[in-house]
Amino acid sequence: MVDNSEKYVLQFPVQDGSQIKDNGRAYFESQVREIAAKKGCELIGINNVKLDFLRGRWTVTGTAILEKLKATG
């Protein structure tokens, strides 16, 4: 079996307070889904999501696990 997944540690600035209500998990997932779509990948998991106050602003950091889409047809 070939492991067709890749892990990325990503960080996004938090734009407003509503994005931190669940420690940034939903915001992180939405941002990663956009990146996955642009890369032609599928999001298969996220972990280690945390909210940090860095250099005077909130950021959300986590690990995204992406799977490359398989060619069909």
PDB file of N, CA, C and O in Angstrom, residues 2-57:
ATOM      1  N   VAL A   2       0.571   2.183  -0.854  1.00  0.00           N
ATOM      2  CA  VAL A   2       1.334   3.416  -0.968  1.00  0.00           C
ATOM      3  C   VAL A   2       0.671   4.494  -0.113  1.00  0.00           C
ATOM      4  O   VAL A   2      -0.533   4.713  -0.202  1.00  0.00           O
ATOM      5  N   ASP A   3       1.468   5.133   0.728  1.00  0.00           N
ATOM      6  CA  ASP A   3       0.947   6.245   1.536  1.00  0.00           C
ATOM      7  C   ASP A   3       0.976   7.499   0.672  1.00  0.00           C
ATOM      8  O   ASP A   3       2.037   7.992   0.320  1.00  0.00           O
ATOM      9  N   ASN A   4      -0.184   7.973   0.323  1.00  0.00           N
ATOM     10  CA  ASN A   4      -0.310   9.115  -0.577  1.00  0.00           C
ATOM     11  C   ASN A   4      -0.662  10.390   0.192  1.00  0.00           C
ATOM     12  O   ASN A   4      -1.265  11.293  -0.355  1.00  0.00           O
ATOM     13  N   SER A   5      -0.276  10.440   1.475  1.00  0.00           N
ATOM     14  CA  SER A   5      -0.613  11.617   2.276  1.00  0.00           C
ATOM     15  C   SER A   5       0.638  12.434   2.581  1.00  0.00           C
ATOM     16  O   SER A   5       1.760  11.927   2.568  1.00  0.00           O
ATOM     17  N   GLU A   6       0.402  13.702   2.855  1.00  0.00           N
ATOM     18  CA  GLU A   6       1.471  14.629   3.217  1.00  0.00           C
ATOM     19  C   GLU A   6       1.015  15.422   4.425  1.00  0.00           C
ATOM     20  O   GLU A   6      -0.153  15.799   4.516  1.00  0.00           O
ATOM     21  N   LYS A   7       1.938  15.704   5.340  1.00  0.00           N
ATOM     22  CA  LYS A   7       1.627  16.505   6.519  1.00  0.00           C
ATOM     23  C   LYS A   7       2.255  17.881   6.370  1.00  0.00           C
ATOM     24  O   LYS A   7       3.391  18.011   5.915  1.00  0.00           O
ATOM     25  N   TYR A   8       1.488  18.892   6.755  1.00  0.00           N
ATOM     26  CA  TYR A   8       1.947  20.279   6.698  1.00  0.00           C
ATOM     27  C   TYR A   8       1.643  20.952   8.027  1.00  0.00           C
ATOM     28  O   TYR A   8       0.520  20.854   8.522  1.00  0.00           O
ATOM     29  N   VAL A   9       2.612  21.634   8.586  1.00  0.00           N
ATOM     30  CA  VAL A   9       2.365  22.487   9.750  1.00  0.00           C
ATOM     31  C   VAL A   9       2.093  23.879   9.194  1.00  0.00           C
ATOM     32  O   VAL A   9       2.910  24.443   8.478  1.00  0.00           O
ATOM     33  N   LEU A  10       0.895  24.393   9.502  1.00  0.00           N
ATOM     34  CA  LEU A  10       0.455  25.662   8.938  1.00  0.00           C
ATOM     35  C   LEU A  10       0.051  26.627  10.047  1.00  0.00           C
ATOM     36  O   LEU A  10      -0.370  26.209  11.124  1.00  0.00           O
ATOM     37  N   GLN A  11       0.148  27.912   9.739  1.00  0.00           N
ATOM     38  CA  GLN A  11      -0.219  28.956  10.698  1.00  0.00           C
ATOM     39  C   GLN A  11      -0.975  30.055   9.962  1.00  0.00           C
ATOM     40  O   GLN A  11      -0.564  30.472   8.874  1.00  0.00           O
ATOM     41  N   PHE A  12      -2.074  30.504  10.565  1.00  0.00           N
ATOM     42  CA  PHE A  12      -2.901  31.545   9.962  1.00  0.00           C
ATOM     43  C   PHE A  12      -3.174  32.644  10.981  1.00  0.00           C
ATOM     44  O   PHE A  12      -3.464  32.352  12.141  1.00  0.00           O
ATOM     45  N   PRO A  13      -3.120  33.911  10.549  1.00  0.00           N
ATOM     46  CA  PRO A  13      -3.500  35.005  11.458  1.00  0.00           C
ATOM     47  C   PRO A  13      -5.014  34.990  11.660  1.00  0.00           C
ATOM     48  O   PRO A  13      -5.770  34.711  10.742  1.00  0.00           O
ATOM     49  N   VAL A  14      -5.426  35.275  12.874  1.00  0.00           N
ATOM     50  CA  VAL A  14      -6.849  35.344  13.199  1.00  0.00           C
ATOM     51  C   VAL A  14      -7.323  36.758  12.908  1.00  0.00           C
ATOM     52  O   VAL A  14      -6.751  37.723  13.412  1.00  0.00           O
ATOM     53  N   GLN A  15      -8.364  36.877  12.097  1.00  0.00           N
ATOM     54  CA  GLN A  15      -8.841  38.188  11.662  1.00  0.00           C
ATOM     55  C   GLN A  15      -9.824  38.828  12.647  1.00  0.00           C
ATOM     56  O   GLN A  15      -9.855  40.027  12.788  1.00  0.00           O
ATOM     57  N   ASP A  16     -10.656  38.006  13.296  1.00  0.00           N
ATOM     58  CA  ASP A  16     -11.599  38.558  14.268  1.00  0.00           C
ATOM     59  C   ASP A  16     -11.877  37.540  15.369  1.00  0.00           C
ATOM     60  O   ASP A  16     -11.565  36.362  15.235  1.00  0.00           O
ATOM     61  N   GLY A  17     -12.457  38.015  16.445  1.00  0.00           N
ATOM     62  CA  GLY A  17     -12.688  37.181  17.618  1.00  0.00           C
ATOM     63  C   GLY A  17     -13.581  35.980  17.399  1.00  0.00           C
ATOM     64  O   GLY A  17     -13.483  34.995  18.118  1.00  0.00           O
ATOM     65  N   SER A  18     -14.470  36.026  16.423  1.00  0.00           N
ATOM     66  CA  SER A  18     -15.367  34.897  16.195  1.00  0.00           C
ATOM     67  C   SER A  18     -14.604  33.659  15.711  1.00  0.00           C
ATOM     68  O   SER A  18     -15.100  32.545  15.815  1.00  0.00           O
ATOM     69  N   GLN A  19     -13.407  33.843  15.208  1.00  0.00           N
ATOM     70  CA  GLN A  19     -12.619  32.720  14.697  1.00  0.00           C
ATOM     71  C   GLN A  19     -11.894  31.956  15.800  1.00  0.00           C
ATOM     72  O   GLN A  19     -11.286  30.941  15.534  1.00  0.00           O
ATOM     73  N   ILE A  20     -11.974  32.434  17.041  1.00  0.00           N
ATOM     74  CA  ILE A  20     -11.278  31.760  18.133  1.00  0.00           C
ATOM     75  C   ILE A  20     -12.230  31.076  19.106  1.00  0.00           C
ATOM     76  O   ILE A  20     -11.795  30.557  20.124  1.00  0.00           O
ATOM     77  N   LYS A  21     -13.514  31.029  18.786  1.00  0.00           N
ATOM     78  CA  LYS A  21     -14.487  30.495  19.738  1.00  0.00           C
ATOM     79  C   LYS A  21     -14.244  29.033  20.092  1.00  0.00           C
ATOM     80  O   LYS A  21     -14.557  28.597  21.175  1.00  0.00           O
ATOM     81  N   ASP A  22     -13.674  28.239  19.221  1.00  0.00           N
ATOM     82  CA  ASP A  22     -13.364  26.832  19.499  1.00  0.00           C
ATOM     83  C   ASP A  22     -11.849  26.607  19.457  1.00  0.00           C
ATOM     84  O   ASP A  22     -11.372  25.602  18.978  1.00  0.00           O
ATOM     85  N   ASN A  23     -11.125  27.593  19.974  1.00  0.00           N
ATOM     86  CA  ASN A  23      -9.660  27.603  19.938  1.00  0.00           C
ATOM     87  C   ASN A  23      -9.123  27.612  18.518  1.00  0.00           C
ATOM     88  O   ASN A  23      -8.020  27.130  18.253  1.00  0.00           O
ATOM     89  N   GLY A  24      -9.906  28.115  17.589  1.00  0.00           N
ATOM     90  CA  GLY A  24      -9.470  28.286  16.209  1.00  0.00           C
ATOM     91  C   GLY A  24      -9.568  27.053  15.337  1.00  0.00           C
ATOM     92  O   GLY A  24      -9.189  27.079  14.174  1.00  0.00           O
ATOM     93  N   ARG A  25     -10.095  25.955  15.851  1.00  0.00           N
ATOM     94  CA  ARG A  25     -10.145  24.690  15.109  1.00  0.00           C
ATOM     95  C   ARG A  25     -10.965  24.795  13.820  1.00  0.00           C
ATOM     96  O   ARG A  25     -10.516  24.390  12.748  1.00  0.00           O
ATOM     97  N   ALA A  26     -12.161  25.346  13.880  1.00  0.00           N
ATOM     98  CA  ALA A  26     -13.006  25.469  12.683  1.00  0.00           C
ATOM     99  C   ALA A  26     -12.384  26.424  11.664  1.00  0.00           C
ATOM    100  O   ALA A  26     -12.409  26.161  10.457  1.00  0.00           O
ATOM    101  N   TYR A  27     -11.799  27.510  12.155  1.00  0.00           N
ATOM    102  CA  TYR A  27     -11.140  28.468  11.265  1.00  0.00           C
ATOM    103  C   TYR A  27      -9.937  27.805  10.581  1.00  0.00           C
ATOM    104  O   TYR A  27      -9.751  27.930   9.374  1.00  0.00           O
ATOM    105  N   PHE A  28      -9.130  27.081  11.350  1.00  0.00           N
ATOM    106  CA  PHE A  28      -7.969  26.381  10.787  1.00  0.00           C
ATOM    107  C   PHE A  28      -8.423  25.393   9.707  1.00  0.00           C
ATOM    108  O   PHE A  28      -7.869  25.361   8.612  1.00  0.00           O
ATOM    109  N   GLU A  29      -9.457  24.621  10.012  1.00  0.00           N
ATOM    110  CA  GLU A  29      -9.946  23.639   9.044  1.00  0.00           C
ATOM    111  C   GLU A  29     -10.443  24.303   7.754  1.00  0.00           C
ATOM    112  O   GLU A  29     -10.160  23.836   6.657  1.00  0.00           O
ATOM    113  N   SER A  30     -11.155  25.417   7.873  1.00  0.00           N
ATOM    114  CA  SER A  30     -11.653  26.088   6.673  1.00  0.00           C
ATOM    115  C   SER A  30     -10.505  26.632   5.815  1.00  0.00           C
ATOM    116  O   SER A  30     -10.543  26.543   4.586  1.00  0.00           O
ATOM    117  N   GLN A  31      -9.477  27.159   6.471  1.00  0.00           N
ATOM    118  CA  GLN A  31      -8.324  27.676   5.727  1.00  0.00           C
ATOM    119  C   GLN A  31      -7.568  26.542   5.026  1.00  0.00           C
ATOM    120  O   GLN A  31      -7.142  26.677   3.876  1.00  0.00           O
ATOM    121  N   VAL A  32      -7.425  25.420   5.718  1.00  0.00           N
ATOM    122  CA  VAL A  32      -6.723  24.270   5.137  1.00  0.00           C
ATOM    123  C   VAL A  32      -7.517  23.683   3.968  1.00  0.00           C
ATOM    124  O   VAL A  32      -6.933  23.284   2.956  1.00  0.00           O
ATOM    125  N   ARG A  33      -8.831  23.644   4.080  1.00  0.00           N
ATOM    126  CA  ARG A  33      -9.652  23.132   2.962  1.00  0.00           C
ATOM    127  C   ARG A  33      -9.443  23.978   1.707  1.00  0.00           C
ATOM    128  O   ARG A  33      -9.394  23.446   0.598  1.00  0.00           O
ATOM    129  N   GLU A  34      -9.328  25.283   1.867  1.00  0.00           N
ATOM    130  CA  GLU A  34      -9.067  26.163   0.713  1.00  0.00           C
ATOM    131  C   GLU A  34      -7.710  25.856   0.091  1.00  0.00           C
ATOM    132  O   GLU A  34      -7.588  25.768  -1.134  1.00  0.00           O
ATOM    133  N   ILE A  35      -6.705  25.678   0.915  1.00  0.00           N
ATOM    134  CA  ILE A  35      -5.365  25.350   0.412  1.00  0.00           C
ATOM    135  C   ILE A  35      -5.376  23.994  -0.295  1.00  0.00           C
ATOM    136  O   ILE A  35      -4.797  23.836  -1.367  1.00  0.00           O
ATOM    137  N   ALA A  36      -6.053  23.014   0.300  1.00  0.00           N
ATOM    138  CA  ALA A  36      -6.125  21.680  -0.300  1.00  0.00           C
ATOM    139  C   ALA A  36      -6.781  21.732  -1.672  1.00  0.00           C
ATOM    140  O   ALA A  36      -6.307  21.103  -2.623  1.00  0.00           O
ATOM    141  N   ALA A  37      -7.850  22.497  -1.785  1.00  0.00           N
ATOM    142  CA  ALA A  37      -8.544  22.616  -3.072  1.00  0.00           C
ATOM    143  C   ALA A  37      -7.626  23.232  -4.127  1.00  0.00           C
ATOM    144  O   ALA A  37      -7.599  22.782  -5.274  1.00  0.00           O
ATOM    145  N   LYS A  38      -6.853  24.228  -3.743  1.00  0.00           N
ATOM    146  CA  LYS A  38      -5.932  24.870  -4.681  1.00  0.00           C
ATOM    147  C   LYS A  38      -4.814  23.930  -5.107  1.00  0.00           C
ATOM    148  O   LYS A  38      -4.332  24.010  -6.232  1.00  0.00           O
ATOM    149  N   LYS A  39      -4.392  23.039  -4.203  1.00  0.00           N
ATOM    150  CA  LYS A  39      -3.317  22.101  -4.509  1.00  0.00           C
ATOM    151  C   LYS A  39      -3.825  20.838  -5.197  1.00  0.00           C
ATOM    152  O   LYS A  39      -3.029  19.990  -5.585  1.00  0.00           O
ATOM    153  N   GLY A  40      -5.149  20.699  -5.326  1.00  0.00           N
ATOM    154  CA  GLY A  40      -5.713  19.484  -5.916  1.00  0.00           C
ATOM    155  C   GLY A  40      -5.629  18.304  -4.970  1.00  0.00           C
ATOM    156  O   GLY A  40      -5.450  17.159  -5.394  1.00  0.00           O
ATOM    157  N   CYS A  41      -5.747  18.587  -3.673  1.00  0.00           N
ATOM    158  CA  CYS A  41      -5.663  17.556  -2.640  1.00  0.00           C
ATOM    159  C   CYS A  41      -6.980  17.478  -1.878  1.00  0.00           C
ATOM    160  O   CYS A  41      -7.848  18.326  -2.027  1.00  0.00           O
ATOM    161  N   GLU A  42      -7.058  16.468  -1.032  1.00  0.00           N
ATOM    162  CA  GLU A  42      -8.218  16.310  -0.166  1.00  0.00           C
ATOM    163  C   GLU A  42      -7.741  16.325   1.277  1.00  0.00           C
ATOM    164  O   GLU A  42      -6.737  15.687   1.617  1.00  0.00           O
ATOM    165  N   LEU A  43      -8.419  17.070   2.141  1.00  0.00           N
ATOM    166  CA  LEU A  43      -8.085  17.110   3.557  1.00  0.00           C
ATOM    167  C   LEU A  43      -8.562  15.813   4.199  1.00  0.00           C
ATOM    168  O   LEU A  43      -9.737  15.463   4.096  1.00  0.00           O
ATOM    169  N   ILE A  44      -7.648  15.094   4.841  1.00  0.00           N
ATOM    170  CA  ILE A  44      -8.047  13.854   5.505  1.00  0.00           C
ATOM    171  C   ILE A  44      -7.931  13.936   7.020  1.00  0.00           C
ATOM    172  O   ILE A  44      -8.399  13.054   7.715  1.00  0.00           O
ATOM    173  N   GLY A  45      -7.334  15.017   7.519  1.00  0.00           N
ATOM    174  CA  GLY A  45      -7.270  15.167   8.967  1.00  0.00           C
ATOM    175  C   GLY A  45      -6.511  16.410   9.401  1.00  0.00           C
ATOM    176  O   GLY A  45      -5.700  16.945   8.649  1.00  0.00           O
ATOM    177  N   ILE A  46      -6.809  16.843  10.621  1.00  0.00           N
ATOM    178  CA  ILE A  46      -6.052  17.929  11.248  1.00  0.00           C
ATOM    179  C   ILE A  46      -5.780  17.514  12.679  1.00  0.00           C
ATOM    180  O   ILE A  46      -6.546  16.759  13.287  1.00  0.00           O
ATOM    181  N   ASN A  47      -4.666  17.990  13.215  1.00  0.00           N
ATOM    182  CA  ASN A  47      -4.387  17.741  14.625  1.00  0.00           C
ATOM    183  C   ASN A  47      -3.451  18.821  15.153  1.00  0.00           C
ATOM    184  O   ASN A  47      -2.951  19.652  14.398  1.00  0.00           O
ATOM    185  N   ASN A  48      -3.247  18.791  16.457  1.00  0.00           N
ATOM    186  CA  ASN A  48      -2.369  19.741  17.144  1.00  0.00           C
ATOM    187  C   ASN A  48      -2.746  21.197  16.884  1.00  0.00           C
ATOM    188  O   ASN A  48      -1.874  22.060  16.823  1.00  0.00           O
ATOM    189  N   VAL A  49      -4.036  21.475  16.741  1.00  0.00           N
ATOM    190  CA  VAL A  49      -4.485  22.849  16.502  1.00  0.00           C
ATOM    191  C   VAL A  49      -4.446  23.610  17.822  1.00  0.00           C
ATOM    192  O   VAL A  49      -4.956  23.146  18.834  1.00  0.00           O
ATOM    193  N   LYS A  50      -3.797  24.780  17.787  1.00  0.00           N
ATOM    194  CA  LYS A  50      -3.728  25.595  18.993  1.00  0.00           C
ATOM    195  C   LYS A  50      -3.752  27.072  18.626  1.00  0.00           C
ATOM    196  O   LYS A  50      -3.376  27.462  17.522  1.00  0.00           O
ATOM    197  N   LEU A  51      -4.180  27.851  19.563  1.00  0.00           N
ATOM    198  CA  LEU A  51      -4.293  29.294  19.408  1.00  0.00           C
ATOM    199  C   LEU A  51      -3.165  29.934  20.201  1.00  0.00           C
ATOM    200  O   LEU A  51      -2.920  29.575  21.355  1.00  0.00           O
ATOM    201  N   ASP A  52      -2.433  30.850  19.580  1.00  0.00           N
ATOM    202  CA  ASP A  52      -1.309  31.516  20.233  1.00  0.00           C
ATOM    203  C   ASP A  52      -1.403  33.019  20.036  1.00  0.00           C
ATOM    204  O   ASP A  52      -1.917  33.479  19.022  1.00  0.00           O
ATOM    205  N   PHE A  53      -0.867  33.758  20.991  1.00  0.00           N
ATOM    206  CA  PHE A  53      -0.755  35.210  20.874  1.00  0.00           C
ATOM    207  C   PHE A  53       0.707  35.514  20.596  1.00  0.00           C
ATOM    208  O   PHE A  53       1.556  35.455  21.486  1.00  0.00           O
ATOM    209  N   LEU A  54       1.032  35.774  19.337  1.00  0.00           N
ATOM    210  CA  LEU A  54       2.406  35.978  18.898  1.00  0.00           C
ATOM    211  C   LEU A  54       2.588  37.375  18.329  1.00  0.00           C
ATOM    212  O   LEU A  54       1.809  37.803  17.482  1.00  0.00           O
ATOM    213  N   ARG A  55       3.604  38.046  18.780  1.00  0.00           N
ATOM    214  CA  ARG A  55       3.946  39.383  18.278  1.00  0.00           C
ATOM    215  C   ARG A  55       2.734  40.322  18.231  1.00  0.00           C
ATOM    216  O   ARG A  55       2.503  41.024  17.256  1.00  0.00           O
ATOM    217  N   GLY A  56       1.947  40.280  19.278  1.00  0.00           N
ATOM    218  CA  GLY A  56       0.827  41.207  19.406  1.00  0.00           C
ATOM    219  C   GLY A  56      -0.429  40.841  18.633  1.00  0.00           C
ATOM    220  O   GLY A  56      -1.323  41.669  18.498  1.00  0.00           O
ATOM    221  N   ARG A  57      -0.516  39.609  18.117  1.00  0.00           N
ATOM    222  CA  ARG A  57      -1.735  39.198  17.406  1.00  0.00           C
ATOM    223  C   ARG A  57      -1.984  37.704  17.589  1.00  0.00           C
ATOM    224  O   ARG A  57      -1.076  36.934  17.834  1.00  0.00           O
TER     225      ARG A  57
END
